[in-house]
Amino acid sequence: MLADADIATTVFITERPQHAHEKVRDEDLSQWDTLVVMAGDGLLYEVVNGLMERPDWEDTMKKPLCILPGGSGNALAASINHYAGNDHVAKKKLLTNCAFILCKGLHTQMDLVSLSTASGKRLFSFLGFGWGFISDVDIDSEKYRRLGNARFTLGTLQCLAKLRVVVPEEEFVSVYAIYQSHLGTNLLMAPAARLHDGCIHLFYVKAGISRVALLKIFLAMARGTHLDLNCPHLCYVPVRAFRLEPRTAAGIMTVDGEGLLDTQDSHSSAERTEEVSVCKSPTTILVW
């Protein structure tokens, strides 16, 4: 398809974690019109944060980015396909749709979110920030990556089985802030989300929810109807910023599906703080 559209490409294959981060941070990017990432959301997360570390980041972030789905979750690719008005598809059909969008060469703005940790680290996110059950599923299911998107279904069932009994002092089972429509190819978490709406769609599940009710939420999320369940434990608030201060070191934090390592390793700390706010300098990404 790219050849038919007369699009010349230079292929760079990553060989280790953070390789893409280093490449886009240090490379002269003026020779390319567009940066295309063919992978999952995690590699694009590396690219975005590498670009934001450049001295010329303001100019560099005006260069269009494109995602071609090649991972297990492919949340951003699914979201863009959704925004384009296409039918829900996965795997090869989703790749074809995203490649067609790339060939058309039109682009629009996409919001970035700035995230600051208690240790002083600043990160940039395009998809979502999570703590608790959803993040546990995301990280614990890594060992089933070969199963593709089915890894999340298996991971959900396993995490439900070992869901800890929530004591009264704990207020939430899970917190997830998403800025795109899809959490995964088959998870329509925020149907109202748009690429450049300046909004963080904050979902949280209050303590006391049963395993059955939590499973129903995830099953309904495949159709984007989870809020229609009117579950008293599921809350949704559109915000522009929020601050999360876990009272204990338990629970995994993720940014764009990647573990927030510096906070996960600080188990000796009694309190960890994550602050998330919408970045005022949006990047651009190829859409329709």
Coordinates of C-alpha atoms in Angstrom, one line a residue:
M1 CA 0.0 0.0 0.0
L2 CA 2.8 2.4 0.9
A3 CA 4.6 1.6 -2.4
D4 CA 1.3 2.2 -4.4
A5 CA 1.0 5.6 -2.6
D6 CA 4.6 6.4 -3.7
I7 CA 5.8 6.8 0.0
A8 CA 9.5 6.3 0.5
T9 CA 10.5 4.8 3.8
T10 CA 13.6 4.2 6.0
V11 CA 13.2 1.3 8.3
F12 CA 14.7 1.3 11.8
I13 CA 14.3 -1.9 13.9
T14 CA 14.7 -1.5 17.7
E15 CA 17.0 -4.0 19.4
R16 CA 16.5 -3.3 23.1
P17 CA 14.3 -1.4 25.5
Q18 CA 14.6 2.4 25.2
H19 CA 16.3 2.1 21.8
A20 CA 13.6 4.1 20.1
H21 CA 13.7 6.7 22.9
E22 CA 17.4 7.2 22.3
K23 CA 17.1 7.2 18.6
V24 CA 14.5 10.0 18.3
R25 CA 16.1 12.0 21.1
D26 CA 19.6 12.1 19.5
E27 CA 18.9 11.7 15.7
D28 CA 18.7 14.5 13.1
L29 CA 15.0 14.1 12.2
S30 CA 15.0 16.8 9.5
Q31 CA 15.4 14.2 6.7
W32 CA 12.0 12.7 7.4
D33 CA 8.5 14.2 7.0
T34 CA 6.8 11.7 9.3
L35 CA 7.7 9.3 12.1
V36 CA 5.8 6.0 11.8
V37 CA 5.8 3.5 14.7
M38 CA 4.7 0.0 13.8
A39 CA 4.4 -1.7 17.2
G40 CA 2.2 -1.5 20.3
D41 CA 1.4 1.6 22.4
G42 CA 4.6 1.0 24.5
L43 CA 7.0 1.8 21.7
L44 CA 5.1 5.0 20.8
Y45 CA 5.4 6.0 24.5
E46 CA 9.2 5.6 24.2
V47 CA 9.2 7.8 21.0
V48 CA 7.0 10.5 22.5
N49 CA 9.2 10.8 25.6
G50 CA 12.4 10.7 23.6
L51 CA 11.1 13.6 21.4
M52 CA 10.1 15.6 24.5
E53 CA 13.7 15.4 25.8
R54 CA 15.1 17.1 22.7
P55 CA 16.3 20.7 23.0
D56 CA 14.2 21.5 19.9
W57 CA 11.1 19.6 21.2
E58 CA 8.7 22.4 20.3
D59 CA 9.6 22.3 16.7
T60 CA 10.1 18.5 16.6
M61 CA 6.6 17.8 18.0
K62 CA 5.1 19.6 15.0
K63 CA 6.3 16.6 12.9
P64 CA 3.4 14.2 12.4
L65 CA 3.5 10.8 14.2
C66 CA 1.7 7.7 13.0
I67 CA 0.9 4.4 14.7
L68 CA 0.6 1.2 12.8
P69 CA -0.7 -1.5 15.1
G70 CA 1.8 -4.3 15.8
G71 CA 1.3 -5.0 19.5
S72 CA -1.2 -6.8 21.7
G73 CA -3.4 -3.9 22.9
N74 CA -3.1 -1.4 20.1
A75 CA -5.3 1.1 22.0
L76 CA -4.3 4.3 20.1
A77 CA -4.7 2.6 16.7
A78 CA -8.2 1.3 17.7
S79 CA -9.1 4.9 18.9
I80 CA -8.0 6.5 15.7
N81 CA -9.9 3.9 13.7
H82 CA -12.9 4.8 15.9
Y83 CA -12.5 8.5 15.3
A84 CA -12.3 8.0 11.6
G85 CA -15.8 6.5 11.7
N86 CA -14.7 3.0 10.6
D87 CA -16.3 -0.2 11.8
H88 CA -14.7 -1.9 14.8
V89 CA -11.9 -4.2 13.5
A90 CA -8.8 -5.9 14.8
K91 CA -5.6 -7.5 13.7
K92 CA -4.9 -7.3 9.9
K93 CA -8.0 -5.2 9.2
L94 CA -7.0 -2.6 11.8
L95 CA -3.5 -2.5 10.3
T96 CA -4.9 -2.0 6.8
N97 CA -7.2 0.9 8.0
C98 CA -4.3 2.6 9.8
A99 CA -2.0 2.2 6.8
F100 CA -4.7 3.8 4.6
I101 CA -5.0 6.7 6.9
L102 CA -1.2 7.1 6.7
C103 CA -1.3 7.1 2.9
K104 CA -3.9 9.8 2.8
G105 CA -1.4 12.0 4.7
L106 CA -3.9 14.2 6.7
H107 CA -3.2 15.0 10.3
T108 CA -4.7 16.7 13.3
Q109 CA -3.7 17.5 16.9
M110 CA -3.6 15.1 19.7
D111 CA -3.4 16.1 23.4
L112 CA -0.4 15.1 25.5
V113 CA -0.7 14.7 29.3
S114 CA 2.2 15.7 31.6
L115 CA 2.8 13.4 34.6
S116 CA 5.0 14.3 37.5
T117 CA 6.1 11.7 40.1
A118 CA 7.0 12.2 43.8
S119 CA 10.6 11.6 42.9
G120 CA 10.6 14.6 40.6
K121 CA 10.5 12.7 37.3
R122 CA 8.4 14.1 34.5
L123 CA 6.8 11.9 31.8
F124 CA 4.5 12.5 28.9
S125 CA 1.5 10.3 28.1
F126 CA -0.8 10.0 25.1
L127 CA -3.1 7.2 26.3
G128 CA -3.7 6.8 30.0
F129 CA -2.4 6.5 33.5
G130 CA -3.6 3.8 35.8
W131 CA -3.3 2.4 39.3
G132 CA -4.8 -0.7 40.8
F133 CA -6.8 -3.5 39.2
I134 CA -6.5 -2.4 35.5
S135 CA -2.8 -1.8 35.8
D136 CA -2.4 -5.1 37.6
V137 CA -4.1 -6.8 34.6
D138 CA -1.9 -5.0 32.1
I139 CA 1.4 -5.9 33.8
D140 CA 0.5 -9.4 35.0
S141 CA -0.7 -10.4 31.6
E142 CA 2.7 -9.5 30.0
K143 CA 3.7 -13.2 30.2
Y144 CA 0.8 -14.0 27.8
R145 CA 1.8 -11.5 25.2
R146 CA 2.0 -14.2 22.5
L147 CA -1.8 -14.5 22.8
G148 CA -2.3 -11.0 21.4
N149 CA -5.4 -9.1 22.7
A150 CA -6.6 -12.3 24.4
R151 CA -3.9 -11.8 27.0
F152 CA -6.1 -9.1 28.7
T153 CA -9.1 -11.5 29.0
L154 CA -7.0 -14.1 30.6
G155 CA -5.2 -11.6 32.8
T156 CA -8.6 -10.1 33.9
L157 CA -9.9 -13.5 35.0
Q158 CA -6.7 -14.3 36.9
C159 CA -6.6 -10.9 38.7
L160 CA -10.3 -11.3 39.6
A161 CA -9.5 -14.7 41.2
K162 CA -6.9 -13.2 43.4
L163 CA -8.5 -9.9 44.0
R164 CA -7.7 -9.0 47.6
V165 CA -10.4 -8.4 50.2
V166 CA -10.7 -4.6 50.5
V167 CA -10.5 -3.2 54.0
P168 CA -12.6 -0.1 54.9
E169 CA -9.6 2.2 55.0
E170 CA -8.9 1.6 51.2
E171 CA -11.2 3.7 49.1
F172 CA -10.5 2.4 45.5
V173 CA -9.9 -0.9 43.8
S174 CA -8.7 0.8 40.6
V175 CA -8.1 4.3 39.2
Y176 CA -7.7 4.9 35.4
A177 CA -7.3 8.1 33.6
I178 CA -7.7 7.7 29.8
Y179 CA -7.4 10.4 27.1
Q180 CA -8.4 8.2 24.1
S181 CA -11.6 6.2 23.4
H182 CA -10.0 2.7 23.6
L183 CA -8.1 1.0 26.4
G184 CA -7.4 -1.9 24.0
T185 CA -8.6 -3.1 20.6
N186 CA -11.7 -4.6 22.2
L187 CA -12.1 -2.2 25.1
L188 CA -14.1 1.0 24.4
M189 CA -13.6 2.7 27.7
A190 CA -14.3 6.4 26.9
P191 CA -16.7 6.6 23.9
A192 CA -16.9 10.4 24.1
A193 CA -13.1 11.0 24.0
R194 CA -11.5 12.8 21.1
L195 CA -7.9 13.3 20.1
H196 CA -7.9 17.0 21.0
D197 CA -10.6 17.6 23.5
G198 CA -8.3 18.8 26.3
C199 CA -10.0 16.3 28.7
I200 CA -8.8 13.5 31.0
H201 CA -11.6 10.9 31.3
L202 CA -11.1 9.7 34.9
F203 CA -12.7 6.4 35.9
Y204 CA -12.4 4.9 39.4
V205 CA -13.9 1.9 41.1
K206 CA -14.7 2.3 44.7
A207 CA -13.9 -0.4 47.3
G208 CA -16.6 -3.0 48.1
I209 CA -17.3 -4.0 44.5
S210 CA -17.8 -7.8 44.0
R211 CA -15.8 -9.9 41.6
V212 CA -19.0 -10.5 39.6
A213 CA -19.8 -6.8 39.3
L214 CA -16.2 -6.0 38.2
L215 CA -16.4 -8.7 35.5
K216 CA -19.6 -7.3 34.2
I217 CA -18.0 -3.9 33.8
F218 CA -15.2 -5.4 31.8
L219 CA -17.5 -7.4 29.6
A220 CA -19.7 -4.3 28.9
M221 CA -16.6 -2.2 28.1
A222 CA -16.2 -4.3 24.9
R223 CA -19.3 -2.4 23.7
G224 CA -18.7 0.8 25.5
T225 CA -21.8 0.3 27.6
H226 CA -20.2 -0.1 31.1
L227 CA -21.6 3.2 32.4
D228 CA -25.1 2.1 31.4
L229 CA -24.9 -0.6 34.1
N230 CA -25.3 2.2 36.7
C231 CA -22.9 0.3 39.0
P232 CA -22.7 2.4 42.2
H233 CA -19.0 1.5 42.6
L234 CA -18.0 2.7 39.1
C235 CA -17.5 6.5 38.9
Y236 CA -16.6 8.7 35.9
V237 CA -15.5 12.3 36.0
P238 CA -14.1 14.3 33.1
V239 CA -11.2 16.5 34.4
R240 CA -8.3 18.6 33.2
A241 CA -5.9 17.5 36.1
F242 CA -5.9 15.3 39.1
R243 CA -3.5 14.1 41.9
L244 CA -3.2 10.6 43.2
E245 CA -1.6 9.9 46.5
P246 CA -1.6 6.2 47.4
R247 CA -1.6 5.5 51.1
T248 CA 0.5 2.4 50.7
A249 CA 3.1 1.1 48.3
A250 CA 0.8 -1.7 47.1
G251 CA -0.5 -1.7 43.6
I252 CA 1.1 -1.2 40.2
M253 CA 1.1 2.2 38.4
T254 CA 1.2 2.3 34.6
V255 CA 1.6 5.0 32.0
D256 CA 0.4 4.1 28.5
G257 CA 0.5 0.5 29.5
E258 CA 4.1 0.6 30.7
G259 CA 5.0 0.1 34.4
L260 CA 6.1 3.2 36.3
L261 CA 9.3 1.7 37.5
D262 CA 10.6 4.4 39.7
T263 CA 7.5 4.3 41.9
Q264 CA 7.1 0.5 41.8
D265 CA 10.7 0.2 43.2
S266 CA 10.1 2.7 46.0
H267 CA 8.3 0.2 48.3
S268 CA 10.1 1.5 51.3
S269 CA 8.2 4.8 51.0
A270 CA 4.9 5.0 52.9
E271 CA 3.5 7.5 50.5
R272 CA 3.9 8.0 46.7
T273 CA 2.4 10.9 44.8
E274 CA 1.5 11.0 41.1
E275 CA 0.3 14.2 39.6
V276 CA -1.3 14.3 36.1
S277 CA -2.3 17.4 34.1
V278 CA -3.0 18.1 30.4
C279 CA 0.1 19.4 28.6
K280 CA -0.6 22.8 26.9
S281 CA 1.7 21.9 23.9
P282 CA -0.1 19.2 21.8
T283 CA 1.7 16.9 19.5
T284 CA 0.3 15.9 16.1
I285 CA -0.6 12.5 14.8
L286 CA -1.8 11.3 11.4
V287 CA -5.5 10.6 11.4
W288 CA -8.0 10.9 8.6

